[in-house]
Short mmCIF file of C-alpha atoms in Angstrom, two decimals:
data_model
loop_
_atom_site.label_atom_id
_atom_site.label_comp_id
_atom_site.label_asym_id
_atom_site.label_seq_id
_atom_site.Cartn_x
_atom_site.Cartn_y
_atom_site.Cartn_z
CA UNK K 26 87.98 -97.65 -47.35
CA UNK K 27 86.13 -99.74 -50.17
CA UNK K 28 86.91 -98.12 -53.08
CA UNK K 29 85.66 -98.74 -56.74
CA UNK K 30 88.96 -100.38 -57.20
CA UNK K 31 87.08 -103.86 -56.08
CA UNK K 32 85.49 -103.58 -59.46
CA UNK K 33 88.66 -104.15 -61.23
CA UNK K 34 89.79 -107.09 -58.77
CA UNK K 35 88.50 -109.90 -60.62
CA UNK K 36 90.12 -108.63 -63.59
CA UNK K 37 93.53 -108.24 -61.88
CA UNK K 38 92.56 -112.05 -61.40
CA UNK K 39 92.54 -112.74 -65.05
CA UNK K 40 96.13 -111.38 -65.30
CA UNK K 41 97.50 -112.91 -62.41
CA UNK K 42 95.93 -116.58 -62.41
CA UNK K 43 94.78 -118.21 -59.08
CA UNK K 44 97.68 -118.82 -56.98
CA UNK K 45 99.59 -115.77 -57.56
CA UNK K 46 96.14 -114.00 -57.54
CA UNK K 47 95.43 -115.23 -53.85
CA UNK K 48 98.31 -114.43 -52.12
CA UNK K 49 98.78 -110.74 -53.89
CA UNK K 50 95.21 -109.94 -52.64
CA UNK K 51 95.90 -111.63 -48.32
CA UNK K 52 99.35 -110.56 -48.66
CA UNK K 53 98.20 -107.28 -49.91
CA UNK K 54 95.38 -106.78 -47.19
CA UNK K 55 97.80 -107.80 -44.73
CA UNK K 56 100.53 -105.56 -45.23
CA UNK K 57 98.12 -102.29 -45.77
CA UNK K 58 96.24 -102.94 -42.80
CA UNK K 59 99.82 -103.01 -40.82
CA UNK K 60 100.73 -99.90 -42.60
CA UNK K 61 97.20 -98.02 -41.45
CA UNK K 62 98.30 -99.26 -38.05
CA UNK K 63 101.25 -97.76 -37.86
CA UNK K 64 99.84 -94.49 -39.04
CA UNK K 65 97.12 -94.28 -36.48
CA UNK K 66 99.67 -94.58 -33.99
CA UNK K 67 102.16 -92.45 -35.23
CA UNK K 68 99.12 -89.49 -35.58
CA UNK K 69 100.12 -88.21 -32.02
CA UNK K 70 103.59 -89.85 -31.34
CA UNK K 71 104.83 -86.32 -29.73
CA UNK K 72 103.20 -85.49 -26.60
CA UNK K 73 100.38 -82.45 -26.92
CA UNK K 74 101.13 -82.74 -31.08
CA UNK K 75 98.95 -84.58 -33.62
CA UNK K 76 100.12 -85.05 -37.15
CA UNK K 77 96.67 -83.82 -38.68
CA UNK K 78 98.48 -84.33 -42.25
CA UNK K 79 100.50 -86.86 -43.94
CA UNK K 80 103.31 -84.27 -44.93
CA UNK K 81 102.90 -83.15 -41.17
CA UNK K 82 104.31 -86.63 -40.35
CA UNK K 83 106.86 -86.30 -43.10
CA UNK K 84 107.71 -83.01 -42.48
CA UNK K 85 108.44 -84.59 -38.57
CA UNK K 86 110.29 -87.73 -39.65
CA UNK K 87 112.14 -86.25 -42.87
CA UNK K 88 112.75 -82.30 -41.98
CA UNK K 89 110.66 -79.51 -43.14
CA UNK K 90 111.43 -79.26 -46.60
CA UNK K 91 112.75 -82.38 -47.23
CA UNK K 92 109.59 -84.25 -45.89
CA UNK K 93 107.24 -82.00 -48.12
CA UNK K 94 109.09 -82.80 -51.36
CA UNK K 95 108.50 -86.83 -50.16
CA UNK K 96 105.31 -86.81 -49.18
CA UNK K 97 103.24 -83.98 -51.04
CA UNK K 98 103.97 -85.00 -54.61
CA UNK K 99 103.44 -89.12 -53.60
CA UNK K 100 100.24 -87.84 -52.00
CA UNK K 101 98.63 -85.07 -54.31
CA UNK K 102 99.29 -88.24 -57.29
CA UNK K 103 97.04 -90.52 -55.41
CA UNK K 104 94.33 -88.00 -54.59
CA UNK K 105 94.31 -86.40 -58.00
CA UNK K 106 94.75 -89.68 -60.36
CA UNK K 107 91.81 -91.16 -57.96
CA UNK K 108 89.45 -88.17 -58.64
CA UNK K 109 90.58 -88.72 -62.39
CA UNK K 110 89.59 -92.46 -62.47
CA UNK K 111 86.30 -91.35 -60.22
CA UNK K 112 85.16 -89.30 -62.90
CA UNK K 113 85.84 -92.11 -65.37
CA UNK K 114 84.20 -94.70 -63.12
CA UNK K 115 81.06 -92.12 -62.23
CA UNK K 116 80.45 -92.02 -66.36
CA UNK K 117 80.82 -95.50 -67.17
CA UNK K 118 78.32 -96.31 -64.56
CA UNK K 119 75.79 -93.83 -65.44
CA UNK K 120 75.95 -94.91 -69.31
CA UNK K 121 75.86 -98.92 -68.46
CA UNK K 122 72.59 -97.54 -65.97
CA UNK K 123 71.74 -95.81 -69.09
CA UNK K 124 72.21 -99.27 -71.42
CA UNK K 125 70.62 -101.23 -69.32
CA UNK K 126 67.49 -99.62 -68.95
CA UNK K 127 67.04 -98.78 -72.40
CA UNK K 128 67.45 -102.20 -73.44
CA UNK K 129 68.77 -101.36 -76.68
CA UNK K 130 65.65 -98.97 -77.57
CA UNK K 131 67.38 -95.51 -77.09
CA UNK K 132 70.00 -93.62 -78.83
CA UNK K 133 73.67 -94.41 -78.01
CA UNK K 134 74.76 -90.98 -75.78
CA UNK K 135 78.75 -91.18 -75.44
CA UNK K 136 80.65 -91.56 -72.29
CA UNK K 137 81.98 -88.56 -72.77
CA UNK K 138 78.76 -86.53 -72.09
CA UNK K 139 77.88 -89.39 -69.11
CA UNK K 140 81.32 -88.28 -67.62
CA UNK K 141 80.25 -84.46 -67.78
CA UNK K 142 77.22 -85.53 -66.31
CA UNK K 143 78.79 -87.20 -63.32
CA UNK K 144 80.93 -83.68 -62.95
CA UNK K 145 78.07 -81.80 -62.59
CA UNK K 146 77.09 -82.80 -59.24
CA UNK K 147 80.86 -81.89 -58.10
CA UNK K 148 80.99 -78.74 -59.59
CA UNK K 149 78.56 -78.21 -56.91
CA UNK K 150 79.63 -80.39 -53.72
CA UNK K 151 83.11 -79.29 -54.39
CA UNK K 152 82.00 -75.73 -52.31
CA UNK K 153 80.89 -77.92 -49.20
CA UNK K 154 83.88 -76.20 -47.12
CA UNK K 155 85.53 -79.39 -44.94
CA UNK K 156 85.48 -83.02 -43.93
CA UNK K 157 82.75 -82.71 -41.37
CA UNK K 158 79.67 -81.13 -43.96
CA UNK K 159 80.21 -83.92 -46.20
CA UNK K 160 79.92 -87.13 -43.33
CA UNK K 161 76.51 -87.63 -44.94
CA UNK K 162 77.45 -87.78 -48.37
CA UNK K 163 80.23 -90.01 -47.06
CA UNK K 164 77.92 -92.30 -45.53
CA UNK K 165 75.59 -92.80 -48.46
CA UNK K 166 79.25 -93.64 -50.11
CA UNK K 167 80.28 -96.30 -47.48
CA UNK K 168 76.65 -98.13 -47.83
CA UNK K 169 76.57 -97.94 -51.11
CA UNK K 170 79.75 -99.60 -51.51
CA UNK K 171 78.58 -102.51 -49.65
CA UNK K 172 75.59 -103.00 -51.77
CA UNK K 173 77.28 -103.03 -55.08
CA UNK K 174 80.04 -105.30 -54.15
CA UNK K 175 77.24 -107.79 -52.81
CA UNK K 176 75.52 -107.73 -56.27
CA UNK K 177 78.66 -107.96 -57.70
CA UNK K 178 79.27 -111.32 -56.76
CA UNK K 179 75.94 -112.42 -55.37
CA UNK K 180 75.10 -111.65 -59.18
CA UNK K 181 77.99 -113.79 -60.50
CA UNK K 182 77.12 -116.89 -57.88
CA UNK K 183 73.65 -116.43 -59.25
CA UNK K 184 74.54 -116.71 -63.24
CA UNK K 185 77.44 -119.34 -62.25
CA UNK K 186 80.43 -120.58 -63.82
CA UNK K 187 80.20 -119.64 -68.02
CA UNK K 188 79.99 -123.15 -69.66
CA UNK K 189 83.20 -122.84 -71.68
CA UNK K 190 84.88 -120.33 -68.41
CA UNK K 191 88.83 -120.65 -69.38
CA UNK K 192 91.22 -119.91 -66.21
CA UNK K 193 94.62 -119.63 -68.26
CA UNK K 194 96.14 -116.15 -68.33
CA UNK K 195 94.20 -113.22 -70.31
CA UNK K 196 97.07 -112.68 -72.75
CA UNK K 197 98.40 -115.66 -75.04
CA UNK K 198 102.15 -114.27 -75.35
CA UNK K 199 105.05 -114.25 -73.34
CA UNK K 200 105.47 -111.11 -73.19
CA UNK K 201 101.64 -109.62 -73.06
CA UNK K 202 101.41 -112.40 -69.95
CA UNK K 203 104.47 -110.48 -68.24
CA UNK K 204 102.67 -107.05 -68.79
CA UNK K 205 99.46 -108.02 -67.65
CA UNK K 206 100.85 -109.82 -64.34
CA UNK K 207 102.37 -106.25 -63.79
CA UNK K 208 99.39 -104.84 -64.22
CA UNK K 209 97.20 -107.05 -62.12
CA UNK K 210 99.65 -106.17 -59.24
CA UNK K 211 99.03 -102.40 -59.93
CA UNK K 212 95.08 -103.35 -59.92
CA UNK K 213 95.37 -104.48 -56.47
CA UNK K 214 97.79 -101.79 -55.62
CA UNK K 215 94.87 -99.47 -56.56
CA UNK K 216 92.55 -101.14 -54.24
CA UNK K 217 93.92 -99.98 -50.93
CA UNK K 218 93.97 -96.49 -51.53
CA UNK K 219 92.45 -94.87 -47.74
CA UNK K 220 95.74 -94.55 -46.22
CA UNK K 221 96.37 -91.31 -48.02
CA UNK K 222 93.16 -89.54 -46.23
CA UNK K 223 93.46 -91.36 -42.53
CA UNK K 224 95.45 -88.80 -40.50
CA UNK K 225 92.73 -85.99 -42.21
CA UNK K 226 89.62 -88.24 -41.06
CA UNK K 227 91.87 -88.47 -37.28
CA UNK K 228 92.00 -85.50 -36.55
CA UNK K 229 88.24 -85.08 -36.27
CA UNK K 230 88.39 -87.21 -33.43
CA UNK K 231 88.85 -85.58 -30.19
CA UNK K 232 91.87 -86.24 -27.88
CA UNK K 233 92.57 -85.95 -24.64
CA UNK K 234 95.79 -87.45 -23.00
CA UNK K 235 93.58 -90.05 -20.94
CA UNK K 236 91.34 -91.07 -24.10
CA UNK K 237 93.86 -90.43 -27.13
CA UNK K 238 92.25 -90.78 -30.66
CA UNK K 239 94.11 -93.75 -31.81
CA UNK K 240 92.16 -96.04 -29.65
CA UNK K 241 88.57 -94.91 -31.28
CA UNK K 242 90.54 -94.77 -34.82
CA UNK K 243 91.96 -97.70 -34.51
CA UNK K 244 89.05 -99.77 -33.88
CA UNK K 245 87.05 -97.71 -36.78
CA UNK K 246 90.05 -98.88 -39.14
CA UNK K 247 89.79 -102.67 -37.83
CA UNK K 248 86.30 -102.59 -38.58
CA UNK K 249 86.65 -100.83 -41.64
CA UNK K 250 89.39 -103.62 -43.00
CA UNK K 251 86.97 -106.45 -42.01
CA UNK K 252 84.58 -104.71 -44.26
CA UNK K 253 86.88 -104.43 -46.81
CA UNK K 254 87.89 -107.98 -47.26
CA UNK K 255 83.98 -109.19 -46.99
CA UNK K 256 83.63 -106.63 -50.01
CA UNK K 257 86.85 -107.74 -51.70
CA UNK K 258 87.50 -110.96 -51.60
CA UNK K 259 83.93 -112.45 -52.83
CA UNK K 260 84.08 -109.79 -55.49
CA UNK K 261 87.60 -111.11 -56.74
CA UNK K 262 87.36 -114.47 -56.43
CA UNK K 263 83.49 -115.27 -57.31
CA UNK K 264 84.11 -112.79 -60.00
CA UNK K 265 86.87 -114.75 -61.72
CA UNK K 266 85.48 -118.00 -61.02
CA UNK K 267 82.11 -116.99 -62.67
CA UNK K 268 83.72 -115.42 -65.68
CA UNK K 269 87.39 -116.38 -65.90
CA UNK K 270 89.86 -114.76 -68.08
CA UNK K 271 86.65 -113.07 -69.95
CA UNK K 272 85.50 -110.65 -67.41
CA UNK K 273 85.77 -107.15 -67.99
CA UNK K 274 87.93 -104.49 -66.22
CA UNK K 275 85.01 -103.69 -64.78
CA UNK K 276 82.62 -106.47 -62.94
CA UNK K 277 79.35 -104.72 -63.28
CA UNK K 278 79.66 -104.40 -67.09
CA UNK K 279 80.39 -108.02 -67.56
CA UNK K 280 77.05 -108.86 -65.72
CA UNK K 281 73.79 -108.00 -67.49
CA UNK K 282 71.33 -110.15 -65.39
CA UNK K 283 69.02 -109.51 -63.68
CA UNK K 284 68.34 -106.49 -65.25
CA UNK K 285 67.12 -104.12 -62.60
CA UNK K 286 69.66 -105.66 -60.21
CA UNK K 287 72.50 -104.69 -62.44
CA UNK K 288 71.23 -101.29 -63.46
CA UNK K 289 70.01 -100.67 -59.18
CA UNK K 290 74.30 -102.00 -58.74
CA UNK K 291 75.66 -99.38 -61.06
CA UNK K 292 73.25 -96.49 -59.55
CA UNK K 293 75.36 -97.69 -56.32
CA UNK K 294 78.73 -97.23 -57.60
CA UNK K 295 77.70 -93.52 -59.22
CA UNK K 296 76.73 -92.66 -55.48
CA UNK K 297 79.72 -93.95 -54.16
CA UNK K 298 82.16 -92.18 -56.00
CA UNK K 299 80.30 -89.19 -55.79
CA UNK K 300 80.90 -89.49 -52.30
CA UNK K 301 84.64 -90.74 -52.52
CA UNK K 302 85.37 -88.22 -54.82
CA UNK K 303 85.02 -85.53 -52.60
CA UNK K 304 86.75 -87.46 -49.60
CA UNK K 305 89.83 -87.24 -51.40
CA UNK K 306 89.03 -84.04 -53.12
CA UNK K 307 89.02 -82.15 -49.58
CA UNK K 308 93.19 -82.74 -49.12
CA UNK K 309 93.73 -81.18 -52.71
CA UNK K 310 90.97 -78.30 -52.40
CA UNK K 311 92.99 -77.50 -48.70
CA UNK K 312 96.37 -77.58 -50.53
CA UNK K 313 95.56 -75.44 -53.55
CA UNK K 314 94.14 -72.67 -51.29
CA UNK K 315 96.51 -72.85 -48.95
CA UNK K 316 99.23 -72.40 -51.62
CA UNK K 317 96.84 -69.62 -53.25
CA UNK K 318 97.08 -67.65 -49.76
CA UNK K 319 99.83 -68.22 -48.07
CA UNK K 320 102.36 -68.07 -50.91
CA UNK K 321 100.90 -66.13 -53.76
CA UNK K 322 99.12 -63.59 -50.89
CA UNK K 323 95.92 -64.14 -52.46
CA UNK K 324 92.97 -62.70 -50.11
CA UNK K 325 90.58 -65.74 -48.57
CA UNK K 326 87.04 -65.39 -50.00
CA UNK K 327 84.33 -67.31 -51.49
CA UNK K 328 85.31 -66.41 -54.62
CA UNK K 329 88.81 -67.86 -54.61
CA UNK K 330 86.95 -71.27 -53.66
CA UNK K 331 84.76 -70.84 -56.05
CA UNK K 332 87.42 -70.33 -59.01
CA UNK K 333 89.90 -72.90 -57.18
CA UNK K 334 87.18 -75.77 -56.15
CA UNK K 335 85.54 -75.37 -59.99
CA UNK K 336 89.00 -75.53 -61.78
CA UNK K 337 90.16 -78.30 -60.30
CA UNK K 338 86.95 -80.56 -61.27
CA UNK K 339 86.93 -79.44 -64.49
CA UNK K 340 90.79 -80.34 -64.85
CA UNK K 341 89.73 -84.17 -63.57
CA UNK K 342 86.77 -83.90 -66.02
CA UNK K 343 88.84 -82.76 -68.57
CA UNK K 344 91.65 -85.75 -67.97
CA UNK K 345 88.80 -88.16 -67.57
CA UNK K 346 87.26 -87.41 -70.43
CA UNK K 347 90.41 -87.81 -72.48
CA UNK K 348 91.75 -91.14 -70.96
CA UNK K 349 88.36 -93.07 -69.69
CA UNK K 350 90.83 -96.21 -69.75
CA UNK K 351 89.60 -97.82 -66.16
CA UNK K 352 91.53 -101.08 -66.21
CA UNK K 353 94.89 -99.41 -66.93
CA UNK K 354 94.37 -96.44 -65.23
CA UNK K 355 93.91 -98.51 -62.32
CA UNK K 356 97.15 -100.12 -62.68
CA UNK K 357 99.03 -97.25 -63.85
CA UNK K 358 98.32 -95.65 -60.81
CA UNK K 359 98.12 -98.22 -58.86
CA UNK K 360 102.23 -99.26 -58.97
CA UNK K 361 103.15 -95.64 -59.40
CA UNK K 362 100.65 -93.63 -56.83
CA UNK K 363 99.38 -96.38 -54.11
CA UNK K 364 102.48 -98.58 -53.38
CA UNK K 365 104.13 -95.71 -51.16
CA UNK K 366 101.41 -93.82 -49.34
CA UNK K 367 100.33 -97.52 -48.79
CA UNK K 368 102.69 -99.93 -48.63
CA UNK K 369 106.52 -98.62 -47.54
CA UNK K 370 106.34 -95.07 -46.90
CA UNK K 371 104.44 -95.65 -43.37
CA UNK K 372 107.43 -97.83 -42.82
CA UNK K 373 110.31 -96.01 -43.56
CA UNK K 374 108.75 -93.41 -41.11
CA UNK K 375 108.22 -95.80 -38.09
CA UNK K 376 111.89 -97.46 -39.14
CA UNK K 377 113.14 -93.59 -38.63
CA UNK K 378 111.32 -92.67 -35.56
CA UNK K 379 110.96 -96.20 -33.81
CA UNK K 380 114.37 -97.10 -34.61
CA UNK K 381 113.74 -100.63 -33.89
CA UNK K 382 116.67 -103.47 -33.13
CA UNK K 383 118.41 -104.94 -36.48
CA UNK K 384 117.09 -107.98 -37.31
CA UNK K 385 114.07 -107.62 -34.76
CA UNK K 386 110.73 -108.81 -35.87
CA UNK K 387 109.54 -105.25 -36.33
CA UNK K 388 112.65 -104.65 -38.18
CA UNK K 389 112.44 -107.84 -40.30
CA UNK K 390 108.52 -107.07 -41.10
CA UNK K 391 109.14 -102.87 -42.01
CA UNK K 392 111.79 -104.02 -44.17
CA UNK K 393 109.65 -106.69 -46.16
CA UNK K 394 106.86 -104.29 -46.34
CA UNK K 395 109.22 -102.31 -48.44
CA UNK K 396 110.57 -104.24 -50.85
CA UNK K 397 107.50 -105.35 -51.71
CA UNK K 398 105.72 -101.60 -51.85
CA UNK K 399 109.16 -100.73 -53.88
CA UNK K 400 108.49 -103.55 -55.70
CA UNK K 401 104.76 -102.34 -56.60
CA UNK K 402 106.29 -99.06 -57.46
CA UNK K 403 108.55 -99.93 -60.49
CA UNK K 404 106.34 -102.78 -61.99
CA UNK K 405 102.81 -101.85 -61.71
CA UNK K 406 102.93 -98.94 -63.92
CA UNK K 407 104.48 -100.71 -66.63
CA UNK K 408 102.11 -102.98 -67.38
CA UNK K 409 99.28 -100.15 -66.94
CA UNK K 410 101.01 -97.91 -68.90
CA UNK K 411 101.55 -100.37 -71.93
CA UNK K 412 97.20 -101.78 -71.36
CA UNK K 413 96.72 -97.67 -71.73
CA UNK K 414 98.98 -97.03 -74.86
CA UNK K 415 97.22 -100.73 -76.30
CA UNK K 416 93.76 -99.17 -75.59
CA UNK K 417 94.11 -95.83 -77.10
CA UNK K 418 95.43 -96.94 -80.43
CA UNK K 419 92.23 -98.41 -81.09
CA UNK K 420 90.00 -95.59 -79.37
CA UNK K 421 88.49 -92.87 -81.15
CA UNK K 422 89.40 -89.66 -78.50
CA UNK K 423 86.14 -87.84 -77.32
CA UNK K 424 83.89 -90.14 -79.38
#
């Protein structure tokens, strides 16, 4: 659930100021952990039938085809743009690991080999066949998260506030303070990303009709979201209070001290997203060969993993080679990916199944969580969109 999106929080700060930033990042935390809710009960809503998918649900709320085209687009555009910013994130690590260690005394290596480096590993764990062979890796992930978000801000309580640390908004125009506030939201968007895996990681639970699988889910998730906001919330708010409108779209590059702590912080994230990587990986690999087999009659075999599983790393390398743009590929995606899996699609389900009474308080909250998830969805993207097109007419492609 604690994704490398924290990283980015306390630049999402910078765009969106204190007030604004503080009640996008409760309000947001709020409304996704209703959201999860609603999904882990929703899981096995038909007696003797689990939703082991998210189109599954759609498919049961929306109609067969109808609920495919809503769900499986919206979905494969979070799990694929999140493997594409993994790779990015995985690279930049390993080269600020790199930087720090060297201290200035080795040659400069490019991020672009750092990021093949990172794809390596995948090209590898990418044949581990389902969710269940990679609970270890996914482990290592979840404790390594924790660690790197605690030396991201116990590092920037340590250093404290910059002497001249300047709180106004990043951009000094109108207009570049309208785009980055869209952007910021998109950042946070980003952040609370696990909704899109959570019926997958369900149905591994067993269920009986006396001891159903939303009561051990649902407490996991609780637990989960209470780890989430100790990881988030220092991160964000230290963070920008440490560095202001300064700090980098990434946390851990701004720091540089202690040395060892910094470079031991960044090893963190690289094991992290290796692990994350392939959480949301696993949805896409079962997609692409069930689309390989079913519909274009191709024979199931090791080989056809192989090919399939390989392909679709090196496509993500590829990508994340070509736009390693973090901040505004967090946003970008962020509005445009995250705001429906997470914020209003679970909603418009439980609206459609639940049918709850007009102007109810379960009406009146599924309806708010919508507007602002639609909300998410038109603006974040802009302002990601123009911080990508901004960055990339200064970059020098595959440099």
């Amino acid at each position: 659930m604690v994704g490398a999106g924290v990283l980015g929080l306390p630049y999402a700060m910078s765009e969106l100021g204190w007030g604004p930033g503080i009640a996008v990042m409760i309000l947001s935390w709020v409304i996704t952990l209703y959201t999860l809710w609603q999904m882990v009960e929703m899981h096995e809503m038909v007696p003797g039938k689990r939703f082991d998918r998210y189109h599954e649900l759609g498919q049961h709320v929306f109609g067969e085809k109808l609920g495919l085209w809503i769900v499986v687009p919206q979905q494969l555009a979070v799990e694929v743009s999140l493997n594409i910013i993994y790779m990015v994130t995985g690279g930049q690590s390993l080269q600020k690991f790199h930087d720090v260690i060297c201290n200035g005394k080795c040659k400069h290596i490019k991020l672009s080999y750092f990021i093949m480096i990172f794809a390596s590993v995948h090209f590898v764990l990418s044949q581990l066949p389902n969710f269940n062979s990679i609970s270890g890796v996914s482990l290592a992930a979840a404790i390594m998260s924790l660690g790197y978000s605690t030396i991201a801000w116990g590092a920037s309580v340590k250093k404290g506030k910059e002497a001249n640390v300047d709180y106004d908004l990043r951009a000094t125009t109108t207009t570049g303070k309208v785009f980055g506030f869209l952007g910021g939201l998109g950042n946070v968007a980003f952040a609370y990303s696990g909704h899109n895996v959570v019926l997958e990681i369900q149905a591994t639970i067993p269920s009986t009709p006396e001891k159903p699988s939303k009561k051990p889910m649902w407490k996991g998730a609780l637990v989960a979201y209470i780890i989430v906001a100790m990881c988030y919330f220092p991160v964000t708010f230290v963070g920008y209070w440490a560095f202001g409108n300064s700090v980098d779209d990434d946390i851990l590059v701004t720091l540089s001290k202690p040395k060892w702590l910094i470079a031991l912080a960044n090893m963190m994230v690289v094991v992290h997203v290796i692990g994350s990587y392939q959480v949301y990986a696993m949805p896409v690999f079962d997609m692409i060969e069930t689309l390989l087999v079913k519909k274009l009659r191709f024979r199931p075999s090791l080989m056809l993993r192989l090919i399939a599983r390989t392909v679709y790393v090196a496509f993500t390398m590829f990508v994340g080679i070509t736009i390693p743009f973090f901040g505004g590929l967090l946003s970008f995606f962020g509005g445009l990916a995250y705001a429906p899996t997470s914020y209003f699609l679970p909603c418009i389900m439980w609206l459609a199944v639940y049918k709850p009474k007009r102007f109810s308080l379960s009406w009146f909250t599924n309806w708010i969580c919508i507007v602002i998830g639609v909300l998410l969805l038109v603006l974040g993207p802009i302002g990601g969109l123009r911080q990508i097109i901004l960055k990339a007419s200064t970059y020098k492609f595959y440099q």
